[in-house]
Amino acid sequence: METPRFGTVLVLDGVIQTTTGDEFIYHEMITHIPMFSHPNPQNVLIIGGGDGGVLREVLRHKTVEKVTLVEIDKQVIEYSQKYLRSITKDSFSSSRLELVIGDGAEFVKGKKAIYDVAIVDSPDPIGPAKVLFQKKFYTDIYNILKSDGIMVRQSGSTFLQKEELRENYRLLSRIFPYTAVYTASIPTYIGGLFSFIFSSKKIAPSKLNIKNIRTRYQKAKIKTKYYNPEIHSACFQLPNYVKKFVQGR
């Protein structure tokens, strides 16, 4: 649908997924945090992401040799390419893309140490997306990542979806050596700060060198509207109410 304030809006089952007005915040933050945290991301997996926003941002990294996007709903891609061209741009025509129409949870089963970065851009845990918030899925994600691999997923509003955030942080903390929550302010997603979970086998976000990230960001010459190296560092600093229910203190 079209709106005067947010532009074109994609709605699935009555829930707003993205808007052309503020999509850049979500897509930059779910993408560039793991991509600039990893020393050399070459092979990237996107679970979901049929609107093409994450794919667009991943392809801006010249180190990337291949991106595999697994989307269960082909119509999301078709409608996005038709109505959300400002988001998809030409990302789905990239020679670096392997597009898979299928279940992301089934796709990751049985694969070993293939990807540098995995980005889970799924809807909320309702219906088919429920499996993407479970321990078995996270264990499979762990197995498909290389030794320095990173996974990031959206985890909802810090105020309205506390249980979702806490439960997923708990599950991922038991599987990955390093797990942390970071946030961004996204007008479309009501309820205050929106959250993401960063999980890694080797890379601790608290120990990342901001000077190194700044150098890589400048060298990449990626123009962003929200993300920058200072945001990269600051977004992991959490308000006390989030620390309390996520970390139990």
PDB file of N, CA, C and O in Angstrom, residues 10 27 29 38 67 87 99 107 113 166 168-169 199 204 213 239 242 244 248:
ATOM      1  N   LEU A  10       5.172  -2.755   2.498  1.00  0.00           N
ATOM      2  CA  LEU A  10       4.912  -4.175   2.282  1.00  0.00           C
ATOM      3  C   LEU A  10       4.319  -4.764   3.559  1.00  0.00           C
ATOM      4  O   LEU A  10       4.924  -4.678   4.631  1.00  0.00           O
ATOM      5  N   HIS A  27      17.966  -2.387   7.069  1.00  0.00           N
ATOM      6  CA  HIS A  27      18.825  -3.157   6.156  1.00  0.00           C
ATOM      7  C   HIS A  27      20.308  -2.844   6.343  1.00  0.00           C
ATOM      8  O   HIS A  27      21.151  -3.742   6.240  1.00  0.00           O
ATOM      9  N   MET A  29      21.686  -1.866   9.209  1.00  0.00           N
ATOM     10  CA  MET A  29      22.131  -2.350  10.523  1.00  0.00           C
ATOM     11  C   MET A  29      22.203  -3.872  10.614  1.00  0.00           C
ATOM     12  O   MET A  29      23.074  -4.416  11.285  1.00  0.00           O
ATOM     13  N   HIS A  38      33.368  -8.946  10.351  1.00  0.00           N
ATOM     14  CA  HIS A  38      34.136 -10.078   9.816  1.00  0.00           C
ATOM     15  C   HIS A  38      35.335  -9.542   9.029  1.00  0.00           C
ATOM     16  O   HIS A  38      35.213  -8.583   8.276  1.00  0.00           O
ATOM     17  N   VAL A  67      26.571 -14.822  -2.787  1.00  0.00           N
ATOM     18  CA  VAL A  67      25.496 -14.648  -1.808  1.00  0.00           C
ATOM     19  C   VAL A  67      24.408 -15.661  -2.123  1.00  0.00           C
ATOM     20  O   VAL A  67      23.935 -15.738  -3.262  1.00  0.00           O
ATOM     21  N   ILE A  87      14.065  -0.406  -3.192  1.00  0.00           N
ATOM     22  CA  ILE A  87      14.723  -1.292  -2.227  1.00  0.00           C
ATOM     23  C   ILE A  87      15.531  -2.369  -2.951  1.00  0.00           C
ATOM     24  O   ILE A  87      16.715  -2.563  -2.680  1.00  0.00           O
ATOM     25  N   LEU A  99      19.892 -17.850  -5.872  1.00  0.00           N
ATOM     26  CA  LEU A  99      18.556 -17.701  -5.305  1.00  0.00           C
ATOM     27  C   LEU A  99      17.913 -19.064  -5.129  1.00  0.00           C
ATOM     28  O   LEU A  99      17.819 -19.845  -6.085  1.00  0.00           O
ATOM     29  N   PHE A 107      17.159 -25.861   4.377  1.00  0.00           N
ATOM     30  CA  PHE A 107      18.345 -25.590   3.564  1.00  0.00           C
ATOM     31  C   PHE A 107      19.644 -25.754   4.355  1.00  0.00           C
ATOM     32  O   PHE A 107      20.642 -26.242   3.817  1.00  0.00           O
ATOM     33  N   ALA A 113      30.466 -25.768   7.565  1.00  0.00           N
ATOM     34  CA  ALA A 113      31.508 -24.737   7.418  1.00  0.00           C
ATOM     35  C   ALA A 113      31.616 -24.155   6.014  1.00  0.00           C
ATOM     36  O   ALA A 113      32.666 -24.210   5.380  1.00  0.00           O
ATOM     37  N   ARG A 166      14.699 -12.244  24.802  1.00  0.00           N
ATOM     38  CA  ARG A 166      15.379 -12.963  25.894  1.00  0.00           C
ATOM     39  C   ARG A 166      15.583 -14.434  25.560  1.00  0.00           C
ATOM     40  O   ARG A 166      16.664 -14.985  25.768  1.00  0.00           O
ATOM     41  N   ASN A 168      15.691 -15.964  22.580  1.00  0.00           N
ATOM     42  CA  ASN A 168      16.648 -16.180  21.501  1.00  0.00           C
ATOM     43  C   ASN A 168      18.067 -15.866  21.926  1.00  0.00           C
ATOM     44  O   ASN A 168      19.012 -16.540  21.518  1.00  0.00           O
ATOM     45  N   TYR A 169      18.235 -14.864  22.770  1.00  0.00           N
ATOM     46  CA  TYR A 169      19.565 -14.577  23.315  1.00  0.00           C
ATOM     47  C   TYR A 169      20.049 -15.760  24.166  1.00  0.00           C
ATOM     48  O   TYR A 169      21.206 -16.171  24.066  1.00  0.00           O
ATOM     49  N   SER A 199      25.841 -13.246  16.890  1.00  0.00           N
ATOM     50  CA  SER A 199      26.483 -14.441  17.450  1.00  0.00           C
ATOM     51  C   SER A 199      27.673 -14.833  16.581  1.00  0.00           C
ATOM     52  O   SER A 199      27.589 -14.795  15.349  1.00  0.00           O
ATOM     53  N   ALA A 204      34.374 -11.259  19.080  1.00  0.00           N
ATOM     54  CA  ALA A 204      33.609 -10.604  20.148  1.00  0.00           C
ATOM     55  C   ALA A 204      33.374  -9.143  19.780  1.00  0.00           C
ATOM     56  O   ALA A 204      34.338  -8.400  19.584  1.00  0.00           O
ATOM     57  N   ILE A 213      37.644  -0.721  11.752  1.00  0.00           N
ATOM     58  CA  ILE A 213      36.343  -0.671  11.076  1.00  0.00           C
ATOM     59  C   ILE A 213      36.220   0.611  10.266  1.00  0.00           C
ATOM     60  O   ILE A 213      35.733   0.603   9.129  1.00  0.00           O
ATOM     61  N   PRO A 239      20.527   0.002  27.025  1.00  0.00           N
ATOM     62  CA  PRO A 239      19.868   0.621  28.183  1.00  0.00           C
ATOM     63  C   PRO A 239      19.751  -0.394  29.323  1.00  0.00           C
ATOM     64  O   PRO A 239      19.698  -1.613  29.082  1.00  0.00           O
ATOM     65  N   VAL A 242      17.052  -3.143  29.164  1.00  0.00           N
ATOM     66  CA  VAL A 242      17.328  -4.236  28.234  1.00  0.00           C
ATOM     67  C   VAL A 242      18.355  -5.193  28.844  1.00  0.00           C
ATOM     68  O   VAL A 242      18.202  -6.415  28.780  1.00  0.00           O
ATOM     69  N   LYS A 244      18.815  -5.812  31.887  1.00  0.00           N
ATOM     70  CA  LYS A 244      18.207  -6.536  32.999  1.00  0.00           C
ATOM     71  C   LYS A 244      17.459  -7.774  32.531  1.00  0.00           C
ATOM     72  O   LYS A 244      17.655  -8.863  33.066  1.00  0.00           O
ATOM     73  N   GLY A 248      19.842 -10.896  32.628  1.00  0.00           N
ATOM     74  CA  GLY A 248      19.452 -11.344  33.960  1.00  0.00           C
ATOM     75  C   GLY A 248      20.093 -10.584  35.082  1.00  0.00           C
ATOM     76  O   GLY A 248      20.383 -11.123  36.146  1.00  0.00           O
TER      77      GLY A 248
END
